[in-house]
Coordinates of C-alpha atoms in Angstrom, one line a residue:
Chain Z
M691 CA -69.2 -204.7 47.3
A692 CA -71.9 -205.8 49.8
I693 CA -73.6 -203.9 52.7
E694 CA -74.1 -204.9 55.8
R695 CA -77.0 -204.2 56.8
A696 CA -79.9 -201.1 55.1
P697 CA -79.3 -197.6 55.1
A698 CA -81.0 -196.4 58.2
E699 CA -80.1 -193.2 59.8
P700 CA -77.3 -191.7 59.5
G701 CA -76.9 -195.1 57.4
F702 CA -73.3 -197.2 57.3
E703 CA -71.6 -199.6 54.8
L704 CA -69.1 -202.2 55.1
Q705 CA -66.2 -201.8 52.4
P706 CA -63.1 -203.7 52.0
N707 CA -60.1 -200.7 52.2
G708 CA -57.5 -203.8 50.3
D709 CA -56.6 -206.4 51.4
A710 CA -55.8 -205.9 55.5
A711 CA -58.8 -202.6 55.8
V712 CA -62.8 -201.9 56.2
D713 CA -63.9 -198.7 55.7
I714 CA -67.0 -197.9 58.4
R715 CA -68.4 -195.3 55.6
F716 CA -71.4 -193.0 56.6
F717 CA -74.0 -191.9 54.5
A718 CA -74.2 -188.7 55.8
E719 CA -72.7 -185.5 54.4
P720 CA -69.5 -184.3 55.9
S721 CA -70.0 -182.2 59.1
A722 CA -68.6 -181.4 62.3
A723 CA -71.9 -183.8 63.8
L724 CA -70.3 -187.1 61.3
S725 CA -67.4 -186.6 62.5
E726 CA -67.8 -186.8 66.7
T727 CA -69.8 -189.8 65.3
I728 CA -66.8 -191.0 63.7
I729 CA -64.4 -189.9 66.6
S730 CA -66.3 -191.7 69.3
L731 CA -66.8 -194.6 67.3
A732 CA -62.9 -195.0 67.1
E733 CA -62.4 -194.8 71.2
S734 CA -66.2 -197.7 71.0
I735 CA -63.3 -199.4 69.0
N736 CA -60.3 -199.7 71.1
A737 CA -62.3 -200.1 74.3
N738 CA -63.1 -203.1 73.0
T739 CA -60.3 -203.7 72.5
I740 CA -60.4 -206.4 69.1
T741 CA -57.9 -209.1 68.0
G742 CA -56.2 -208.4 64.6
V743 CA -57.4 -204.4 64.9
T744 CA -53.9 -202.5 64.2
E745 CA -54.8 -199.2 63.4
L746 CA -57.5 -196.5 63.0
V747 CA -58.4 -193.9 61.3
P748 CA -61.0 -191.7 60.7
A749 CA -61.4 -188.6 57.9
Y750 CA -64.8 -186.7 56.5
Q751 CA -67.0 -189.9 55.9
C752 CA -65.1 -192.6 57.1
L753 CA -63.4 -195.2 59.5
T754 CA -60.9 -197.1 58.5
V755 CA -59.8 -200.1 60.4
C756 CA -56.8 -201.4 59.4
Y757 CA -55.5 -205.6 60.5
N758 CA -53.5 -208.7 60.7
P759 CA -55.1 -210.1 58.6
L760 CA -53.0 -213.3 60.4
Q761 CA -54.4 -212.3 63.2
L762 CA -57.3 -212.9 61.9
T763 CA -59.8 -215.0 64.4
C764 CA -61.9 -218.0 62.5
A765 CA -65.9 -217.9 61.9
S766 CA -67.6 -220.8 63.2
D767 CA -66.9 -222.4 60.7
G768 CA -63.8 -222.7 61.5
T769 CA -62.6 -220.8 58.3
P770 CA -60.0 -218.0 59.0
G771 CA -61.0 -215.1 58.0
V772 CA -62.9 -211.3 57.6
S773 CA -66.2 -211.8 58.3
K774 CA -66.4 -212.0 61.8
L775 CA -64.5 -209.2 61.7
R776 CA -67.1 -207.4 59.6
R777 CA -69.8 -208.4 62.3
V778 CA -68.2 -207.3 65.4
L779 CA -67.2 -204.0 63.6
A780 CA -70.8 -203.5 61.9
A781 CA -72.2 -204.6 65.7
I782 CA -69.7 -201.6 67.6
T783 CA -70.7 -199.1 65.4
E784 CA -74.7 -199.8 65.3
K785 CA -74.6 -199.8 68.7
A786 CA -72.7 -196.5 68.9
L787 CA -75.0 -194.9 66.9
A788 CA -77.7 -196.2 69.0
Q789 CA -76.7 -194.4 72.2
N790 CA -74.7 -191.5 70.4
T791 CA -72.8 -190.8 72.4
P792 CA -69.9 -187.6 72.1
S793 CA -66.4 -188.6 72.8
Q794 CA -64.8 -188.6 75.7
R795 CA -62.0 -187.0 74.9
E796 CA -61.9 -183.1 76.3
R797 CA -61.4 -180.6 74.0
Y798 CA -59.6 -177.0 73.1
L799 CA -59.6 -174.5 71.1
I800 CA -55.7 -174.5 69.7
R801 CA -54.8 -171.2 69.2
I802 CA -52.1 -170.8 66.1
P803 CA -49.7 -167.5 65.4
V804 CA -49.5 -166.8 61.3
C805 CA -47.2 -164.6 59.4
Y806 CA -49.5 -163.0 57.2
H807 CA -46.2 -161.0 56.3
D808 CA -45.6 -160.5 52.3
D809 CA -41.8 -162.5 53.0
F810 CA -44.4 -165.3 53.2
A811 CA -47.4 -165.1 51.7
L812 CA -46.2 -165.9 48.5
D813 CA -49.4 -166.1 47.7
M814 CA -51.9 -163.7 48.3
R815 CA -52.1 -162.1 45.2
A816 CA -53.1 -164.4 43.7
L817 CA -55.3 -165.4 46.4
C818 CA -56.4 -161.4 46.5
A819 CA -56.9 -161.1 42.8
H820 CA -59.4 -164.2 42.3
T821 CA -61.6 -162.9 45.8
G822 CA -61.8 -159.6 45.2
L823 CA -60.5 -159.0 48.5
T824 CA -57.7 -156.9 49.9
P825 CA -55.4 -158.5 51.6
K826 CA -56.3 -157.1 54.8
E827 CA -59.7 -158.2 53.8
V828 CA -58.8 -161.9 53.9
I829 CA -55.8 -162.1 56.8
S830 CA -60.1 -160.5 59.1
R831 CA -61.8 -163.6 56.8
H832 CA -59.2 -166.5 57.6
T833 CA -58.1 -165.3 61.6
A834 CA -61.9 -164.9 62.4
P835 CA -63.3 -168.2 62.6
S836 CA -63.1 -171.2 65.1
Y837 CA -61.6 -174.3 62.8
L838 CA -62.7 -177.8 62.8
V839 CA -60.2 -180.8 62.9
H840 CA -61.8 -183.4 61.4
M841 CA -58.6 -185.7 60.9
L842 CA -54.6 -185.7 60.7
G843 CA -53.5 -187.0 58.3
F844 CA -51.4 -186.9 54.5
T845 CA -48.2 -186.1 56.5
P846 CA -47.4 -186.3 60.0
G847 CA -49.4 -183.7 61.3
F848 CA -51.3 -182.1 58.3
L849 CA -54.6 -181.3 60.4
Y850 CA -57.8 -181.0 57.8
L851 CA -59.3 -178.0 59.3
G852 CA -63.7 -178.0 58.3
G853 CA -65.2 -173.5 58.8
L854 CA -63.6 -172.2 55.4
D855 CA -65.9 -169.0 55.0
Q856 CA -66.5 -169.1 51.8
G857 CA -65.5 -165.7 50.6
L858 CA -62.2 -167.5 50.8
Y859 CA -62.5 -170.4 48.4
C860 CA -59.8 -170.4 46.0
P861 CA -58.6 -173.1 43.6
R862 CA -55.3 -175.4 44.6
K863 CA -52.3 -173.8 41.3
A864 CA -52.2 -175.3 37.8
R865 CA -48.6 -175.9 38.3
P866 CA -48.2 -176.6 42.2
A867 CA -45.4 -175.3 43.6
L868 CA -42.1 -177.3 44.1
R869 CA -41.0 -177.1 47.4
V870 CA -43.9 -175.7 50.0
P871 CA -42.2 -173.8 53.3
A872 CA -43.0 -176.0 56.1
G873 CA -45.4 -174.5 58.5
S874 CA -46.8 -172.9 55.0
V875 CA -51.0 -171.5 55.7
G876 CA -52.5 -171.7 52.5
I877 CA -56.4 -172.4 51.1
G878 CA -56.9 -174.9 48.2
G879 CA -60.3 -174.8 46.8
S880 CA -62.9 -175.2 50.5
Q881 CA -59.7 -175.9 52.6
T882 CA -57.2 -174.3 54.6
G883 CA -54.5 -175.7 56.4
I884 CA -50.6 -175.7 57.1
Y885 CA -47.5 -177.4 55.6
P886 CA -46.0 -179.8 59.4
Q887 CA -43.2 -180.2 56.4
A888 CA -41.0 -178.7 53.5
T889 CA -43.2 -180.9 51.0
P890 CA -45.0 -180.0 46.7
G891 CA -47.8 -178.8 47.1
G892 CA -50.9 -176.9 45.5
W893 CA -52.4 -174.5 48.5
Q894 CA -52.3 -171.0 47.5
V895 CA -49.9 -169.8 50.3
I896 CA -51.6 -166.7 52.2
G897 CA -49.1 -166.4 55.4
R898 CA -46.6 -169.5 58.0
T899 CA -46.5 -170.3 61.7
P900 CA -43.6 -170.2 63.3
L901 CA -45.3 -173.8 65.6
A902 CA -43.5 -176.8 64.2
L903 CA -47.5 -179.1 64.1
F904 CA -44.8 -182.4 64.0
R905 CA -42.7 -182.8 67.9
P906 CA -41.4 -186.0 67.2
Q907 CA -39.3 -185.4 70.3
Q908 CA -42.1 -184.7 72.3
E909 CA -45.2 -186.2 74.1
P910 CA -47.9 -185.6 72.2
A911 CA -45.8 -185.5 69.0
Y912 CA -49.3 -183.4 67.2
I913 CA -50.6 -179.9 68.4
A914 CA -54.0 -181.1 67.6
H915 CA -56.8 -184.0 68.1
P916 CA -59.2 -184.8 66.0
L917 CA -61.9 -182.5 67.2
D918 CA -60.1 -179.7 68.6
Q919 CA -60.9 -176.6 66.9
V920 CA -58.2 -174.3 65.8
Q921 CA -57.7 -169.9 65.4
F922 CA -55.5 -168.4 63.7
F923 CA -54.3 -164.8 64.9
A924 CA -52.1 -162.3 62.8
I925 CA -47.4 -161.8 64.6
S926 CA -45.8 -159.2 63.2
K927 CA -42.1 -160.4 61.2
N928 CA -40.6 -160.5 64.5
D929 CA -43.5 -161.4 66.8
F930 CA -42.8 -164.6 64.4
S931 CA -38.9 -165.1 64.6
G932 CA -39.7 -164.6 68.6
I933 CA -41.1 -167.8 68.8
D934 CA -40.0 -171.2 69.2
P935 CA -40.9 -173.6 66.8
F936 CA -41.7 -176.8 69.8
S937 CA -42.8 -174.4 72.6
A938 CA -46.8 -174.8 73.7
P939 CA -49.4 -173.4 71.6
E940 CA -51.4 -171.1 74.1
Q941 CA -54.1 -174.4 74.6
I942 CA -58.0 -173.3 75.7
S943 CA -60.1 -175.8 76.9
L944 CA -64.2 -176.1 75.9
R945 CA -66.6 -177.9 77.4
Q946 CA -67.8 -180.6 76.9
A947 CA -69.9 -182.0 74.2
S948 CA -73.8 -181.3 75.0
S949 CA -74.5 -184.1 77.8
E950 CA -78.5 -183.6 76.1
A951 CA -77.5 -185.9 73.0
K952 CA -76.4 -189.4 76.0
K953 CA -79.6 -191.4 76.2
P954 CA -79.6 -193.8 78.9
Chain E
M237 CA -17.1 -198.9 67.2
T238 CA -19.0 -197.7 64.2
L239 CA -19.7 -198.3 60.2
R240 CA -18.4 -195.3 58.1
I241 CA -19.9 -194.3 55.0
L242 CA -17.3 -193.6 52.2
K243 CA -20.0 -193.4 49.6
P244 CA -23.7 -193.2 50.5
G245 CA -24.7 -194.9 47.3
L246 CA -28.0 -193.7 46.0
Q247 CA -30.4 -193.6 49.4
T248 CA -29.4 -196.0 52.4
T249 CA -30.9 -195.5 55.6
I250 CA -31.6 -197.5 58.6
Q251 CA -34.2 -198.9 58.6
D252 CA -36.4 -202.1 60.6
T253 CA -40.6 -202.4 61.1
G254 CA -40.8 -199.1 60.8
R255 CA -43.8 -197.4 62.6
P256 CA -47.1 -198.9 63.0
G257 CA -49.9 -197.5 64.9
N258 CA -49.4 -193.9 63.6
L259 CA -51.9 -193.2 61.4
Y260 CA -53.9 -191.7 63.7
W261 CA -52.3 -188.7 62.9
G262 CA -51.0 -188.7 59.6
L263 CA -47.7 -190.5 60.3
S264 CA -47.4 -193.4 57.7
S265 CA -45.8 -196.6 59.3
G266 CA -42.5 -196.1 56.8
G267 CA -39.8 -199.6 57.7
A268 CA -37.5 -201.3 55.5
A269 CA -39.5 -201.3 50.8
D270 CA -39.0 -204.9 51.3
T271 CA -39.9 -206.7 54.5
F272 CA -39.5 -209.7 54.4
A273 CA -35.6 -209.5 52.3
M274 CA -34.8 -208.4 55.7
A275 CA -36.2 -211.2 57.4
L276 CA -34.4 -213.3 55.5
G277 CA -31.3 -212.1 55.8
N278 CA -31.9 -211.3 60.3
R279 CA -33.0 -214.6 59.9
L280 CA -29.4 -215.8 58.5
L281 CA -27.3 -213.9 62.0
G282 CA -29.8 -215.1 63.8
N283 CA -32.0 -212.1 64.7
P284 CA -35.2 -210.9 65.1
D285 CA -37.5 -210.4 61.9
G286 CA -37.5 -206.1 62.3
H287 CA -34.3 -206.3 63.9
P288 CA -32.4 -202.9 62.7
C289 CA -30.4 -202.9 59.4
L290 CA -30.1 -200.1 56.6
E291 CA -32.1 -200.0 53.1
V292 CA -29.7 -199.8 50.2
T293 CA -31.5 -198.4 47.1
L294 CA -31.0 -199.1 43.3
T295 CA -26.8 -197.2 44.2
G296 CA -24.9 -199.0 46.9
P297 CA -22.9 -197.9 49.3
E298 CA -19.1 -198.5 50.3
I299 CA -18.3 -198.5 53.9
E300 CA -15.5 -199.2 55.9
F301 CA -15.9 -201.2 59.1
G302 CA -14.9 -200.3 62.4
E303 CA -15.5 -203.6 64.5
D304 CA -15.3 -207.7 63.9
L305 CA -19.2 -209.0 62.6
S306 CA -21.6 -210.9 60.9
V307 CA -23.3 -209.4 58.6
A308 CA -25.7 -210.4 55.4
I309 CA -27.0 -208.9 52.5
T310 CA -30.7 -210.4 51.3
G311 CA -33.2 -208.3 47.9
A312 CA -31.2 -207.3 45.2
H313 CA -28.3 -209.0 43.8
F314 CA -25.7 -206.0 43.1
A315 CA -21.8 -207.1 42.0
L316 CA -20.3 -207.1 46.1
F317 CA -17.5 -206.9 47.3
H318 CA -15.7 -207.7 51.2
N319 CA -11.6 -205.7 50.4
D320 CA -11.8 -206.5 46.9
R321 CA -13.1 -210.1 47.1
A322 CA -16.2 -211.4 45.0
I323 CA -18.9 -212.1 47.5
A324 CA -22.2 -213.7 47.2
N325 CA -25.7 -212.5 48.6
D326 CA -27.6 -214.4 51.0
E327 CA -25.1 -216.1 53.0
V328 CA -23.6 -215.1 56.3
I329 CA -20.6 -212.4 56.1
Q330 CA -17.9 -211.8 58.4
M331 CA -16.3 -208.7 58.9
Y332 CA -13.0 -207.3 60.4
R333 CA -11.9 -204.6 61.1
G334 CA -10.6 -202.5 58.9
D335 CA -12.5 -203.9 55.7
T336 CA -14.6 -202.8 53.6
L337 CA -17.8 -203.1 51.9
R338 CA -18.4 -202.6 48.4
F339 CA -20.9 -202.3 46.0
G340 CA -20.9 -203.0 42.3
A341 CA -23.7 -202.7 40.0
L342 CA -27.1 -202.6 39.9
R343 CA -27.7 -207.3 38.6
S344 CA -31.4 -207.3 39.6
G345 CA -35.0 -206.5 42.1
A346 CA -34.1 -202.5 43.6
R347 CA -33.9 -203.1 47.1
A348 CA -30.6 -204.9 48.9
Y349 CA -30.6 -205.4 52.7
I350 CA -27.2 -205.4 54.8
A351 CA -28.4 -206.9 58.2
L352 CA -26.5 -206.3 61.6
A353 CA -24.6 -208.8 63.7
G354 CA -25.0 -206.1 65.9
E355 CA -26.8 -203.9 67.6
I356 CA -27.3 -200.7 65.3
D357 CA -26.6 -197.2 68.5
I358 CA -29.3 -194.7 68.8
T359 CA -32.0 -193.4 69.5
A360 CA -35.8 -194.2 69.0
T361 CA -37.6 -192.2 67.8
L362 CA -41.4 -192.6 68.4
G363 CA -40.4 -196.8 69.4
S364 CA -38.4 -196.9 66.0
R365 CA -34.7 -196.6 64.7
S366 CA -35.9 -196.6 61.2
T367 CA -35.2 -193.9 59.0
H368 CA -38.8 -191.6 57.7
V369 CA -37.3 -189.7 55.1
V370 CA -40.7 -187.7 54.4
A371 CA -41.0 -186.9 57.6
G372 CA -37.3 -186.5 58.6
I373 CA -37.5 -188.6 61.5
G374 CA -35.1 -191.3 62.6
G375 CA -32.2 -193.3 61.4
M376 CA -28.7 -190.1 61.0
Q377 CA -30.5 -186.8 62.5
G378 CA -34.1 -188.3 60.2
R379 CA -32.2 -188.4 56.5
P380 CA -30.6 -191.5 53.8
L381 CA -26.6 -191.9 55.4
Q382 CA -24.2 -189.4 53.9
A383 CA -20.4 -190.0 53.5
G384 CA -18.4 -189.3 56.6
D385 CA -21.4 -191.1 58.9
Q386 CA -20.0 -192.7 62.0
I387 CA -22.7 -195.7 62.4
P388 CA -22.4 -196.5 66.3
L389 CA -22.6 -199.8 66.6
R390 CA -22.6 -202.0 70.0
S391 CA -23.5 -205.4 71.2
C392 CA -20.9 -206.5 67.8
R393 CA -21.0 -210.5 67.6
S394 CA -19.6 -213.4 64.8
A395 CA -23.0 -215.5 64.1
P396 CA -21.9 -219.6 63.0
P397 CA -21.3 -219.8 59.0
R398 CA -25.1 -220.1 56.7
R399 CA -26.6 -219.6 53.4
L400 CA -29.6 -219.7 52.3
P401 CA -31.5 -222.6 50.8
P402 CA -32.0 -222.2 47.5
Q403 CA -35.9 -222.5 47.3
Y404 CA -35.2 -218.7 49.8
R405 CA -32.5 -216.7 46.9
L406 CA -35.1 -215.0 45.3
D407 CA -34.2 -213.9 41.9
Y408 CA -36.1 -210.0 41.0
R409 CA -35.1 -210.9 36.9
A410 CA -38.8 -212.4 36.1
R411 CA -40.9 -209.9 34.9
P412 CA -43.0 -208.9 37.8
L413 CA -46.5 -210.5 38.5
L414 CA -48.4 -208.2 41.7
R415 CA -51.5 -209.8 43.4
V416 CA -54.1 -207.3 43.1
V417 CA -57.9 -206.9 45.2
P418 CA -61.4 -205.1 43.9
G419 CA -60.3 -201.0 44.6
L420 CA -62.7 -199.0 46.6
E421 CA -63.5 -197.2 44.0
Q422 CA -62.7 -199.7 40.6
H423 CA -66.3 -199.7 39.6
Y424 CA -66.3 -196.5 38.3
F425 CA -63.8 -197.5 35.7
S426 CA -64.7 -197.5 32.7
T427 CA -63.9 -201.6 31.2
T428 CA -61.3 -200.3 28.7
A429 CA -59.5 -198.9 31.5
H430 CA -59.5 -202.1 33.8
E431 CA -58.4 -203.7 30.2
Q432 CA -56.1 -201.5 30.1
F433 CA -55.0 -201.5 33.8
Y434 CA -54.8 -205.0 33.5
G435 CA -53.1 -205.4 30.1
G436 CA -49.6 -205.3 31.6
G437 CA -49.0 -202.4 29.9
F438 CA -47.6 -200.8 32.1
T439 CA -44.0 -199.1 33.4
V440 CA -42.4 -198.6 36.2
S441 CA -41.4 -194.4 36.7
P442 CA -37.9 -193.7 37.7
Q443 CA -40.0 -191.1 39.8
S444 CA -40.5 -193.4 42.2
N445 CA -40.0 -193.4 45.9
R446 CA -40.5 -194.4 49.3
M447 CA -43.7 -192.5 49.0
G448 CA -44.7 -194.3 45.7
I449 CA -44.9 -196.1 42.8
R450 CA -45.4 -194.2 39.1
L451 CA -46.6 -196.7 36.9
A452 CA -46.0 -195.6 33.3
G453 CA -48.0 -196.7 30.3
E454 CA -50.7 -194.8 28.3
S455 CA -53.2 -192.8 29.7
L456 CA -56.1 -194.6 32.2
P457 CA -59.5 -192.9 31.0
V458 CA -60.4 -191.7 34.1
E459 CA -63.2 -188.2 32.3
N460 CA -66.2 -189.1 34.0
I461 CA -64.9 -190.6 37.9
P462 CA -66.5 -188.2 40.5
Q463 CA -63.8 -186.6 43.1
Q464 CA -63.7 -188.3 45.7
I465 CA -64.0 -186.5 50.0
S466 CA -60.2 -187.7 51.1
S467 CA -60.2 -191.0 53.2
A468 CA -57.4 -193.6 54.3
L469 CA -54.6 -194.3 52.4
C470 CA -53.2 -197.7 53.0
P471 CA -50.2 -198.6 51.7
G472 CA -50.8 -200.7 48.4
T473 CA -53.1 -199.2 47.4
V474 CA -53.2 -198.4 43.4
Q475 CA -55.1 -194.9 42.9
V476 CA -55.0 -193.2 39.5
P477 CA -54.6 -188.7 39.4
P478 CA -56.2 -187.4 36.5
N479 CA -53.3 -188.3 34.2
G480 CA -54.8 -191.2 34.4
Q481 CA -51.0 -192.5 35.1
P482 CA -51.5 -194.7 38.4
I483 CA -50.3 -194.2 41.7
I484 CA -48.7 -197.1 44.1
S485 CA -48.9 -196.2 47.8
F486 CA -46.2 -197.4 49.7
V487 CA -44.6 -198.1 52.8
E488 CA -44.2 -194.1 53.2
G489 CA -47.7 -192.9 51.1
Q490 CA -49.4 -190.3 52.7
T491 CA -52.4 -191.6 55.1
I492 CA -54.6 -189.9 53.3
G493 CA -56.2 -189.6 49.5
G494 CA -58.8 -188.9 47.5
Y495 CA -57.9 -190.2 44.0
P496 CA -60.3 -193.4 43.4
R497 CA -58.2 -196.1 43.5
I498 CA -58.4 -199.1 40.6
A499 CA -57.3 -201.9 42.6
H500 CA -55.4 -202.7 47.0
V501 CA -52.0 -204.5 46.0
I502 CA -52.9 -207.8 48.5
S503 CA -50.6 -207.3 51.7
A504 CA -48.2 -211.0 50.6
D505 CA -47.1 -208.6 48.0
L506 CA -45.8 -205.5 49.3
H507 CA -42.9 -206.4 50.1
R508 CA -42.3 -207.3 46.2
L509 CA -42.9 -203.3 45.2
G510 CA -39.9 -202.9 47.5
Q511 CA -38.2 -204.5 44.6
L512 CA -39.6 -202.8 41.7
A513 CA -36.9 -200.9 39.6
P514 CA -37.3 -197.5 37.6
G515 CA -39.1 -199.1 33.9
S516 CA -39.9 -202.7 35.0
R517 CA -42.7 -203.7 33.0
L518 CA -46.0 -205.2 35.0
D519 CA -48.6 -207.9 35.2
F520 CA -51.3 -207.2 38.2
E521 CA -53.7 -210.2 38.7
S522 CA -56.8 -209.7 40.5
V523 CA -57.4 -212.6 43.2
D524 CA -60.9 -212.5 46.6
I525 CA -59.7 -211.1 49.9
D526 CA -59.5 -215.1 51.2
T527 CA -57.0 -216.0 48.4
A528 CA -55.0 -213.2 49.5
H529 CA -55.6 -214.2 53.7
R530 CA -54.5 -217.9 51.9
I531 CA -51.4 -216.5 50.1
L532 CA -49.7 -214.0 52.8
R533 CA -50.5 -217.3 55.5
D534 CA -47.7 -219.5 52.9
K535 CA -45.5 -216.1 53.1
S536 CA -45.3 -216.5 56.3
R537 CA -45.0 -220.3 56.6
L538 CA -42.3 -219.6 54.7
L539 CA -40.1 -217.8 57.2
T540 CA -41.2 -219.7 59.6
E541 CA -40.0 -223.0 58.6
L542 CA -36.9 -221.1 57.0
S543 CA -35.2 -221.1 61.0
E544 CA -34.7 -224.8 60.7
F545 CA -33.4 -224.9 57.7
T546 CA -30.4 -222.4 58.9
D547 CA -29.4 -224.5 61.9
E548 CA -27.6 -226.5 59.5
V549 CA -24.7 -224.9 58.3
E550 CA -23.4 -226.3 54.9

């Protein structure tokens, strides 16, 4: 579809995602910096309260802006349509890129307990066979990084995490398991994550967290926001059974992104 | 003061307009699969369009009423019985305490709505009473109804006898035609794939549910399509996974996806996905976005005009 403007650094285009959403798609590769840009842009769009905009969905390279077609305002020629919304979004995006303001939300390192015991690590053997590592090495490499939360999605509370140790990359199962227990921690390709609900799944499961990722009775109902960081720490089976699924995970405030990135 | 579920049917759930506004957190909006049929039932009873009701899927329930109240059944056509007396869709029915409502054979469509002239007295979760089966929230303990469930009601009332005007009585026997706009990755698909997709060769798979409508037919060629980096997946999006069998994302669909998208069902036709019965053969027709929006405005106007019709008692 039509490109709204000539690509400049980092460059973006607007594309229709069906008849009720517009994708603001960036040309850069997924990175922590691009996710910062996307979440910051989402904050700008929210601050502008644009008529008809109903939802924002961040992803690795893209911010999807959902709208209600019945609430679109008319263009200058009087016909209702999406062209005015596209112009407004393009202008906000250009301004956000030019100002390069980091996201205004305070962010946290969230520490998530994981039990890597054999009873929960259903595919540890397969992962070790593929990577040539021992279970101990797998646990050590999996608990070392602070993973960036790029976005939430797929199912309620699922965290898309960036930063997996390359030594742990492992293909998904050829035949997905019919039911992966809720809380299962897995590796699929270059990604690692936690299954919030018991669902079918193709990731290699190496442990389980006792914590619930989706807490509909709590406010907020989710344990992490985009741009937060997540670190896993190993617990015993005994520790596992002693943790209340709905207890708050340990949160450590991270310093706001450097204000040097701000320009007047 | 309850509805007692004697037989639950295949998947009977409490529904309303769902939980829009939570895609940022990975929670799809859920809500009624056919919002248009739900709105018609609610309008018959003088309720707001999204008033909580029961959604019935393929095999209907048997329900005992513990209270006098009016109901209206819209959407899919089932054989319907009020205390063993056959009754009709699309009109106000007065139930009395001790009465039973029983669903028989499905004649056309896939989902019926039991609109209630009363309130389902359960706590809202994240702003809605609707059952989100995937997330396990809303309704009765976040699950479809089971035999023995007692759904608490309050503010039950009787509504004046009304019937939908003939032009609003939806018929689901015709072969479904869904209007679509071009998909984000449609340019990756070959001419052959497009001809096959728009050629009417797909049927609705029995594996379809509120997450997605799975289509079955001759596989679309997808060999040379590059892997996509995951991004937002909206309801109505037609994705084509590596097996070449398209999946239409639906009300409880995953919010982020990575398969190439050949088309997106237009907003005005999303509610029709709720009436696709397994085995139905489907046609797709491509329209542009302005046309899609015009069709949506026309459909929205249909509902507004209905308020005037139903003010006349037939």
